[in-house]
Short mmCIF file of C-alpha atoms and ligand atoms in Angstrom, two decimals:
data_model
loop_
_atom_site.label_atom_id
_atom_site.label_comp_id
_atom_site.label_asym_id
_atom_site.label_seq_id
_atom_site.Cartn_x
_atom_site.Cartn_y
_atom_site.Cartn_z
CA MET A 1 5.03 -44.33 30.90
CA ASP A 2 4.69 -40.69 31.55
CA PHE A 3 6.07 -37.97 28.98
CA LEU A 4 7.31 -34.33 29.30
CA VAL A 5 4.41 -32.99 27.22
CA SER A 6 1.12 -34.71 27.06
CA VAL A 7 -2.28 -34.33 26.42
CA ALA A 8 -3.29 -32.98 30.16
CA ASP A 9 -0.52 -30.17 29.72
CA PHE A 10 -3.09 -28.46 27.60
CA ASP A 11 -6.70 -26.87 27.69
CA TYR A 12 -8.60 -27.15 24.70
CA LEU A 13 -10.40 -24.19 24.01
CA LYS A 14 -11.87 -24.26 20.75
CA VAL A 15 -12.14 -25.92 17.32
CA ILE A 16 -10.17 -23.90 14.58
CA GLY A 17 -10.38 -26.42 11.87
CA THR A 18 -11.91 -29.74 10.72
CA GLY A 19 -11.03 -32.44 8.33
CA SER A 20 -11.71 -36.32 7.67
CA PHE A 21 -8.51 -37.09 9.81
CA GLY A 22 -10.02 -35.35 12.82
CA LYS A 23 -10.07 -31.53 14.17
CA VAL A 24 -7.45 -28.71 14.90
CA PHE A 25 -8.08 -26.84 18.23
CA LEU A 26 -6.92 -23.78 19.89
CA ALA A 27 -5.28 -25.05 23.05
CA SER A 28 -3.24 -23.16 25.79
CA HIS A 29 -0.37 -24.49 27.48
CA ARG A 30 -1.36 -24.93 31.31
CA GLU A 31 2.02 -24.02 32.70
CA ASN A 32 3.53 -21.32 29.94
CA GLY A 33 0.02 -19.91 28.89
CA ARG A 34 1.12 -19.93 25.36
CA TYR A 35 -1.51 -20.81 22.51
CA TYR A 36 -0.91 -23.56 20.03
CA ALA A 37 -3.12 -25.18 17.34
CA VAL A 38 -3.46 -28.77 18.22
CA LYS A 39 -4.11 -31.02 15.25
CA VAL A 40 -6.03 -34.22 16.77
CA LEU A 41 -6.06 -37.46 14.51
CA GLN A 42 -8.16 -40.42 15.46
CA LYS A 43 -5.87 -43.40 15.11
CA HIS A 44 -9.13 -45.76 13.90
CA ILE A 45 -9.92 -43.24 11.06
CA ILE A 46 -6.02 -43.25 10.01
CA LEU A 47 -5.84 -47.28 10.34
CA THR A 48 -9.12 -47.76 8.44
CA ARG A 49 -8.38 -45.35 5.72
CA LYS A 50 -4.86 -46.53 5.31
CA GLU A 51 -3.73 -42.90 5.83
CA GLU A 52 -1.12 -44.08 8.29
CA ARG A 53 1.51 -43.31 5.60
CA ASN A 54 0.41 -40.09 5.42
CA VAL A 55 0.09 -39.32 8.85
CA MET A 56 3.84 -40.41 9.52
CA CYS A 57 4.86 -38.49 6.71
CA GLU A 58 2.99 -35.35 7.62
CA HIS A 59 4.91 -36.04 10.92
CA ARG A 60 8.35 -36.52 9.20
CA VAL A 61 7.97 -33.54 6.93
CA LEU A 62 7.20 -31.37 10.08
CA LEU A 63 9.96 -32.76 11.54
CA LYS A 64 12.41 -32.11 8.77
CA THR A 65 11.04 -28.40 8.00
CA LEU A 66 11.01 -26.82 11.42
CA ASN A 67 12.48 -23.84 10.53
CA HIS A 68 10.94 -22.02 7.49
CA PRO A 69 9.46 -18.93 7.96
CA PHE A 70 6.48 -19.62 6.02
CA LEU A 71 5.68 -23.14 7.20
CA VAL A 72 3.97 -23.97 10.41
CA LYS A 73 6.22 -25.49 13.15
CA LEU A 74 5.94 -28.43 15.12
CA HIS A 75 6.40 -27.87 18.93
CA PHE A 76 5.61 -31.41 20.32
CA SER A 77 3.80 -34.46 19.41
CA PHE A 78 2.31 -37.43 21.39
CA GLN A 79 -0.11 -39.79 21.21
CA THR A 80 -2.75 -41.82 23.65
CA LYS A 81 -4.36 -45.21 22.82
CA ASP A 82 -6.94 -43.74 20.33
CA ARG A 83 -5.17 -40.34 19.01
CA LEU A 84 -2.03 -38.82 17.79
CA TYR A 85 -1.76 -35.29 18.75
CA LEU A 86 0.51 -32.43 16.70
CA VAL A 87 1.14 -29.36 18.66
CA LEU A 88 1.64 -26.63 15.93
CA ASP A 89 2.03 -22.78 16.02
CA TYR A 90 -1.21 -20.99 16.25
CA ALA A 91 -1.69 -19.17 12.97
CA CYS A 92 -4.21 -16.50 14.52
CA GLY A 93 -4.54 -14.54 11.46
CA GLY A 94 -7.03 -17.39 10.12
CA GLU A 95 -7.23 -18.88 6.65
CA LEU A 96 -5.94 -16.56 3.72
CA PHE A 97 -9.10 -17.35 2.09
CA TYR A 98 -11.29 -16.47 4.87
CA HIS A 99 -10.09 -12.88 4.26
CA LEU A 100 -10.35 -13.43 0.44
CA GLN A 101 -13.99 -14.47 0.61
CA ARG A 102 -15.12 -11.49 2.76
CA GLU A 103 -13.07 -8.97 0.08
CA GLY A 104 -13.92 -10.81 -2.88
CA VAL A 105 -10.58 -10.37 -4.75
CA PHE A 106 -7.19 -9.03 -3.67
CA GLY A 107 -5.34 -6.32 -5.60
CA GLU A 108 -2.14 -7.33 -7.29
CA PRO A 109 0.26 -6.04 -4.70
CA ARG A 110 -1.31 -8.04 -1.93
CA ALA A 111 -2.05 -11.11 -4.04
CA ARG A 112 2.03 -10.89 -5.34
CA PHE A 113 2.91 -10.67 -1.61
CA TYR A 114 1.06 -13.94 -0.65
CA ALA A 115 2.35 -15.70 -3.79
CA ALA A 116 5.81 -14.85 -3.36
CA GLU A 117 5.99 -16.01 0.26
CA MET A 118 4.19 -19.25 -0.60
CA ALA A 119 6.46 -19.55 -3.73
CA CYS A 120 9.25 -19.53 -1.18
CA ALA A 121 7.87 -22.08 1.15
CA LEU A 122 7.40 -24.48 -1.97
CA GLY A 123 10.64 -23.84 -3.07
CA TYR A 124 12.01 -24.88 0.08
CA LEU A 125 10.09 -27.79 0.10
CA HIS A 126 11.47 -29.00 -3.22
CA SER A 127 14.94 -28.52 -2.21
CA LEU A 128 14.38 -30.86 0.52
CA LYS A 129 12.95 -33.44 -2.27
CA ILE A 130 9.28 -32.91 -0.81
CA VAL A 131 6.52 -32.03 -2.80
CA TYR A 132 3.62 -30.17 -0.97
CA ARG A 133 0.84 -31.24 -3.35
CA ASP A 134 -2.20 -29.81 -1.63
CA LEU A 135 -1.88 -26.11 -1.83
CA LYS A 136 -5.51 -25.17 -1.36
CA PRO A 137 -7.29 -22.48 0.36
CA GLU A 138 -7.67 -23.96 3.90
CA ASN A 139 -4.03 -24.91 4.11
CA ILE A 140 -2.99 -21.28 3.67
CA LEU A 141 -2.92 -19.45 6.91
CA LEU A 142 -1.95 -15.96 8.18
CA ASP A 143 0.34 -15.29 11.28
CA SER A 144 -0.42 -12.12 13.61
CA ALA A 145 1.84 -10.11 11.32
CA GLY A 146 0.16 -11.09 8.22
CA HIS A 147 2.81 -13.59 6.79
CA VAL A 148 1.79 -16.51 4.96
CA VAL A 149 1.88 -19.97 6.96
CA LEU A 150 1.48 -23.23 5.05
CA THR A 151 0.09 -25.81 7.02
CA ASP A 152 -1.41 -29.46 6.77
CA PHE A 153 1.48 -31.98 5.35
CA GLY A 154 -0.90 -34.90 5.27
CA LEU A 155 -0.47 -35.00 1.66
CA CYS A 156 3.04 -34.37 1.20
CA LYS A 157 5.13 -36.77 -0.99
CA GLU A 158 8.62 -37.26 0.50
CA GLY A 159 11.50 -38.55 -1.21
CA MET A 160 11.13 -37.22 -4.61
CA SER A 161 14.23 -36.03 -6.23
CA GLY A 162 14.19 -32.98 -8.94
CA ARG A 163 13.32 -35.25 -11.92
CA GLY A 164 11.28 -38.02 -9.72
CA THR A 165 7.64 -38.80 -10.32
CA THR A 166 4.97 -40.27 -8.53
CA ARG A 167 1.68 -41.78 -9.16
CA THR A 168 -0.45 -41.99 -5.81
CA PHE A 169 -3.52 -39.83 -5.75
CA CYS A 170 -5.67 -38.24 -2.93
CA GLY A 171 -6.96 -34.95 -2.03
CA THR A 172 -9.60 -32.59 -3.09
CA PRO A 173 -9.47 -31.97 -7.09
CA GLU A 174 -10.47 -28.19 -7.51
CA TYR A 175 -6.61 -27.08 -7.05
CA LEU A 176 -5.15 -30.40 -8.31
CA ALA A 177 -3.01 -30.35 -11.50
CA PRO A 178 -4.46 -32.18 -14.53
CA GLU A 179 -1.61 -34.67 -14.29
CA VAL A 180 -2.93 -35.60 -10.75
CA LEU A 181 -6.52 -35.61 -11.76
CA LEU A 182 -5.82 -38.21 -14.26
CA GLN A 183 -3.41 -40.43 -12.26
CA LYS A 184 -0.74 -39.74 -14.34
CA GLU A 185 2.77 -39.58 -13.25
CA TYR A 186 3.72 -36.22 -11.56
CA ASP A 187 6.41 -34.12 -10.04
CA ARG A 188 7.22 -31.12 -7.88
CA THR A 189 5.71 -29.11 -10.97
CA VAL A 190 2.09 -29.82 -9.36
CA ASP A 191 2.91 -27.19 -6.75
CA TRP A 192 3.75 -24.46 -9.30
CA TRP A 193 0.24 -25.39 -10.91
CA GLY A 194 -1.43 -25.16 -7.63
CA LEU A 195 0.24 -21.78 -6.83
CA GLY A 196 -1.40 -20.59 -10.22
CA ALA A 197 -4.79 -21.83 -8.88
CA VAL A 198 -4.20 -19.94 -5.64
CA LEU A 199 -3.29 -16.85 -7.35
CA HIS A 200 -5.77 -16.76 -9.97
CA GLU A 201 -8.54 -17.14 -7.14
CA MET A 202 -6.83 -14.16 -5.15
CA LEU A 203 -7.05 -11.91 -8.51
CA TYR A 204 -10.44 -13.00 -10.04
CA GLY A 205 -12.07 -14.28 -7.07
CA LEU A 206 -12.78 -17.91 -8.34
CA PRO A 207 -10.42 -20.61 -9.17
CA PRO A 208 -9.19 -21.31 -12.79
CA PHE A 209 -11.90 -23.38 -14.82
CA TYR A 210 -14.40 -22.55 -12.36
CA ASN A 211 -17.67 -24.09 -12.73
CA ALA A 212 -20.28 -24.45 -10.22
CA ASP A 213 -20.91 -28.31 -11.33
CA ARG A 214 -18.00 -29.92 -10.15
CA LEU A 215 -17.97 -32.48 -12.78
CA GLU A 216 -18.02 -29.76 -15.32
CA MET A 217 -14.99 -28.15 -13.50
CA LEU A 218 -12.92 -31.29 -13.59
CA ARG A 219 -13.64 -31.66 -17.32
CA ASN A 220 -12.26 -28.00 -17.85
CA ILE A 221 -9.24 -28.45 -15.78
CA ILE A 222 -8.47 -31.44 -18.12
CA TYR A 223 -9.62 -30.28 -21.47
CA GLN A 224 -10.57 -26.60 -21.80
CA PRO A 225 -7.89 -23.74 -22.58
CA LEU A 226 -7.41 -21.14 -19.96
CA VAL A 227 -9.01 -18.28 -20.48
CA LEU A 228 -8.33 -14.98 -18.51
CA LYS A 229 -10.60 -11.92 -18.54
CA PRO A 230 -9.17 -8.58 -18.64
CA GLY A 231 -8.84 -6.57 -15.31
CA VAL A 232 -5.41 -7.80 -14.25
CA SER A 233 -2.03 -6.72 -15.45
CA SER A 234 -0.53 -8.62 -18.35
CA ALA A 235 2.34 -9.52 -16.33
CA ALA A 236 -0.04 -11.36 -13.78
CA ARG A 237 -1.80 -12.95 -16.69
CA ASP A 238 1.40 -14.15 -18.28
CA LEU A 239 2.39 -15.68 -14.96
CA LEU A 240 -1.05 -17.56 -14.68
CA MET A 241 -0.79 -18.81 -17.99
CA ARG A 242 2.57 -20.34 -17.65
CA LEU A 243 2.03 -21.78 -14.30
CA LEU A 244 -1.40 -23.16 -15.45
CA ASN A 245 0.34 -24.96 -18.20
CA ARG A 246 -1.30 -28.46 -18.71
CA ASP A 247 2.04 -29.76 -19.95
CA ARG A 248 4.14 -29.95 -16.82
CA ALA A 249 7.62 -30.00 -18.73
CA LYS A 250 6.62 -26.61 -20.10
CA ARG A 251 4.85 -25.07 -17.03
CA LEU A 252 7.04 -22.24 -15.20
CA GLY A 253 9.27 -23.79 -12.68
CA ALA A 254 9.91 -27.11 -14.49
CA LYS A 255 13.38 -26.46 -14.87
CA ARG A 256 15.08 -24.56 -12.53
CA ASP A 257 12.20 -24.66 -9.98
CA LEU A 258 11.49 -21.60 -7.58
CA THR A 259 14.52 -19.50 -9.34
CA GLU A 260 12.44 -19.43 -12.56
CA LEU A 261 9.35 -18.08 -10.84
CA GLN A 262 11.64 -15.45 -9.29
CA SER A 263 12.67 -13.74 -12.39
CA HIS A 264 8.95 -13.66 -13.74
CA PRO A 265 8.28 -9.81 -14.28
CA PHE A 266 5.22 -10.25 -12.09
CA PHE A 267 7.51 -10.72 -9.23
CA SER A 268 9.98 -7.97 -10.30
CA SER A 269 9.21 -5.86 -7.22
CA ILE A 270 10.00 -8.48 -4.77
CA HIS A 271 13.43 -8.33 -3.11
CA TRP A 272 13.40 -12.30 -2.37
CA ASP A 273 16.11 -11.93 0.34
CA GLU A 274 14.00 -9.60 2.32
CA LEU A 275 11.11 -11.40 1.59
CA VAL A 276 12.53 -14.58 3.38
CA ALA A 277 13.84 -12.62 6.18
CA LYS A 278 10.34 -11.21 6.80
CA GLN A 279 11.40 -7.72 6.15
CA ILE A 280 8.84 -6.66 3.75
CA PRO A 281 5.74 -5.43 5.64
CA PRO A 282 2.67 -7.49 4.87
CA PRO A 283 0.05 -5.94 3.09
CA TYR A 284 -2.64 -6.44 5.47
CA VAL A 285 -2.26 -6.91 9.35
CA PRO A 286 -4.83 -9.34 10.92
CA LEU A 287 -6.87 -7.26 13.65
CA LEU A 288 -6.12 -9.08 16.70
CA SER A 289 -6.58 -8.36 20.48
CA GLY A 290 -3.98 -10.95 21.52
CA PRO A 291 -2.32 -14.09 20.98
CA GLY A 292 -5.28 -16.34 21.55
CA ASP A 293 -7.74 -14.02 19.43
CA LEU A 294 -10.56 -16.08 17.43
CA THR A 295 -11.89 -13.32 15.51
CA ASN A 296 -10.29 -14.55 12.20
CA ILE A 297 -11.10 -17.90 12.61
CA ASP A 298 -14.32 -18.99 10.48
CA PRO A 299 -17.23 -18.95 13.03
CA ARG A 300 -18.48 -22.27 11.18
CA PHE A 301 -15.34 -23.92 13.24
CA THR A 302 -15.39 -22.19 16.36
CA GLU A 303 -18.91 -22.81 16.94
CA LEU A 304 -18.41 -26.40 17.19
CA PRO A 305 -18.41 -28.11 20.74
CA VAL A 306 -14.89 -29.02 22.07
CA PRO A 307 -15.26 -32.84 23.33
CA GLN A 308 -14.64 -33.18 26.93
CA SER A 309 -12.67 -36.62 26.47
CA LEU A 310 -9.78 -34.55 24.71
CA GLY A 311 -7.70 -33.57 27.73
CA ALA A 312 -8.59 -36.78 29.68
CA CYS A 313 -5.73 -38.85 30.85
CA GLU A 314 -5.71 -41.96 28.67
CA GLU A 315 -3.22 -44.78 28.25
CA TYR A 316 -0.21 -44.56 25.97
CA GLY A 317 -0.44 -46.44 22.84
CA ALA A 318 2.12 -47.69 20.77
CA THR A 319 0.44 -48.05 17.29
CA PHE A 320 2.74 -45.65 15.72
CA PRO A 321 6.00 -45.97 17.38
CA GLY A 322 8.48 -42.99 16.75
CA PHE A 323 5.76 -40.48 16.54
CA THR A 324 6.11 -38.86 19.91
CA TYR A 325 8.54 -35.80 19.62
CA ILE A 326 9.57 -32.81 21.31
CA ASN A 327 11.01 -29.70 19.71
CA GLU A 328 14.86 -29.50 20.09
CA ASN A 329 14.69 -25.85 21.10
CA ILE A 330 12.53 -27.24 24.09
CA LEU A 331 14.80 -30.15 24.63
CA SER A 332 17.66 -27.94 25.50
CA LEU A 333 15.54 -26.27 28.17
CA THR A 334 14.60 -29.70 29.54
CA ARG A 335 18.19 -31.31 29.80
CA GLY A 336 18.20 -34.32 31.87
CA HIS A 337 14.69 -35.68 30.66
CA GLU A 338 16.24 -36.87 27.30
CA ASP A 339 15.86 -40.35 28.39
CA ARG A 340 12.05 -39.94 28.65
CA ILE A 341 11.64 -38.54 25.17
CA LEU A 342 10.80 -40.62 22.18
CA SER A 343 12.07 -39.36 18.87
CA ASP A 344 12.32 -40.34 15.23
CA GLN A 345 15.86 -38.89 14.89
N1 LIG B 401 -6.13 -24.65 11.34
C1 LIG B 401 -5.51 -25.84 10.73
N2 LIG B 401 -4.07 -25.49 11.44
C2 LIG B 401 -4.15 -24.24 12.02
C3 LIG B 401 -2.94 -23.44 12.52
N3 LIG B 401 -1.80 -24.13 12.84
N4 LIG B 401 -3.44 -22.42 13.26
C4 LIG B 401 -4.41 -21.94 13.09
N5 LIG B 401 -5.43 -22.58 12.26
C5 LIG B 401 -5.24 -23.76 11.83
#
């Protein structure tokens, strides 16, 4: 069986991200020369770790959310016998926290801009009954203009209504809300806690409740009162206190979700309609020589070898039926071949 888009249509150039699932590569499309981030997931890891639902979830979430300005766009997906491939936009500005690590802290206007764009993306997901759950540094990228791009939907929880809750737990703990750490029921308000944690790190240079000893930090997240040092405005501190409220029913966003955040004084200078229309110039524009530039990608990724086997012709495998996908915009350019495309929809 052959497909419109397959492994062999790309040159895999560099590693730009890693995770337990597999790796993310910078790849160029052999025909149109465009650059993409290709996330390659190893089926055997997914199957042994019982993460199949997560992967299929990531896939479905990306399918559902093709057109939000601050969420990574899925262009194609396909599979071989051993691997699943997600072909995503390449966010060439790199990880937001790569820049934060190099600069220590961000000034309030810059932190406000990123927090506002992230809030829009989260509010959008919530409106589709999706909880992002995993707002952590490596999932927040910048595009070439300096806008936020949220990636990695492996942990998203679909199908949660406004007041729905869930008890599944996974993910790295530093940015997780106390109710998730304690394996209690949780809802979309975990994302507002996550946003508070990210905003804290942008303003203070460290996540809230930070302790070099991880276990101590987990204890702090669950039990310690939040202490905010001076040095940031009272509006910013008030927002952090409200987002990092351990009681999720009282957390900012619990009642009216994104709308509640939008009317907080910290965001009073943000024109939200202009923000989602990308009409507000980003406070920092990544320095780039071209669309496939790697200068903003952490060298600890790009130094890793690219496996030769990636682009090799492999047999199609059907362990994940319905996974192979092609973006409808591209579909319209290739009319007449629809019968060869497997789609979830
Ligand atoms: N790392 C993980 N996903 C990425 C993407 N879409 N663009 C750039 N780097 C990434």
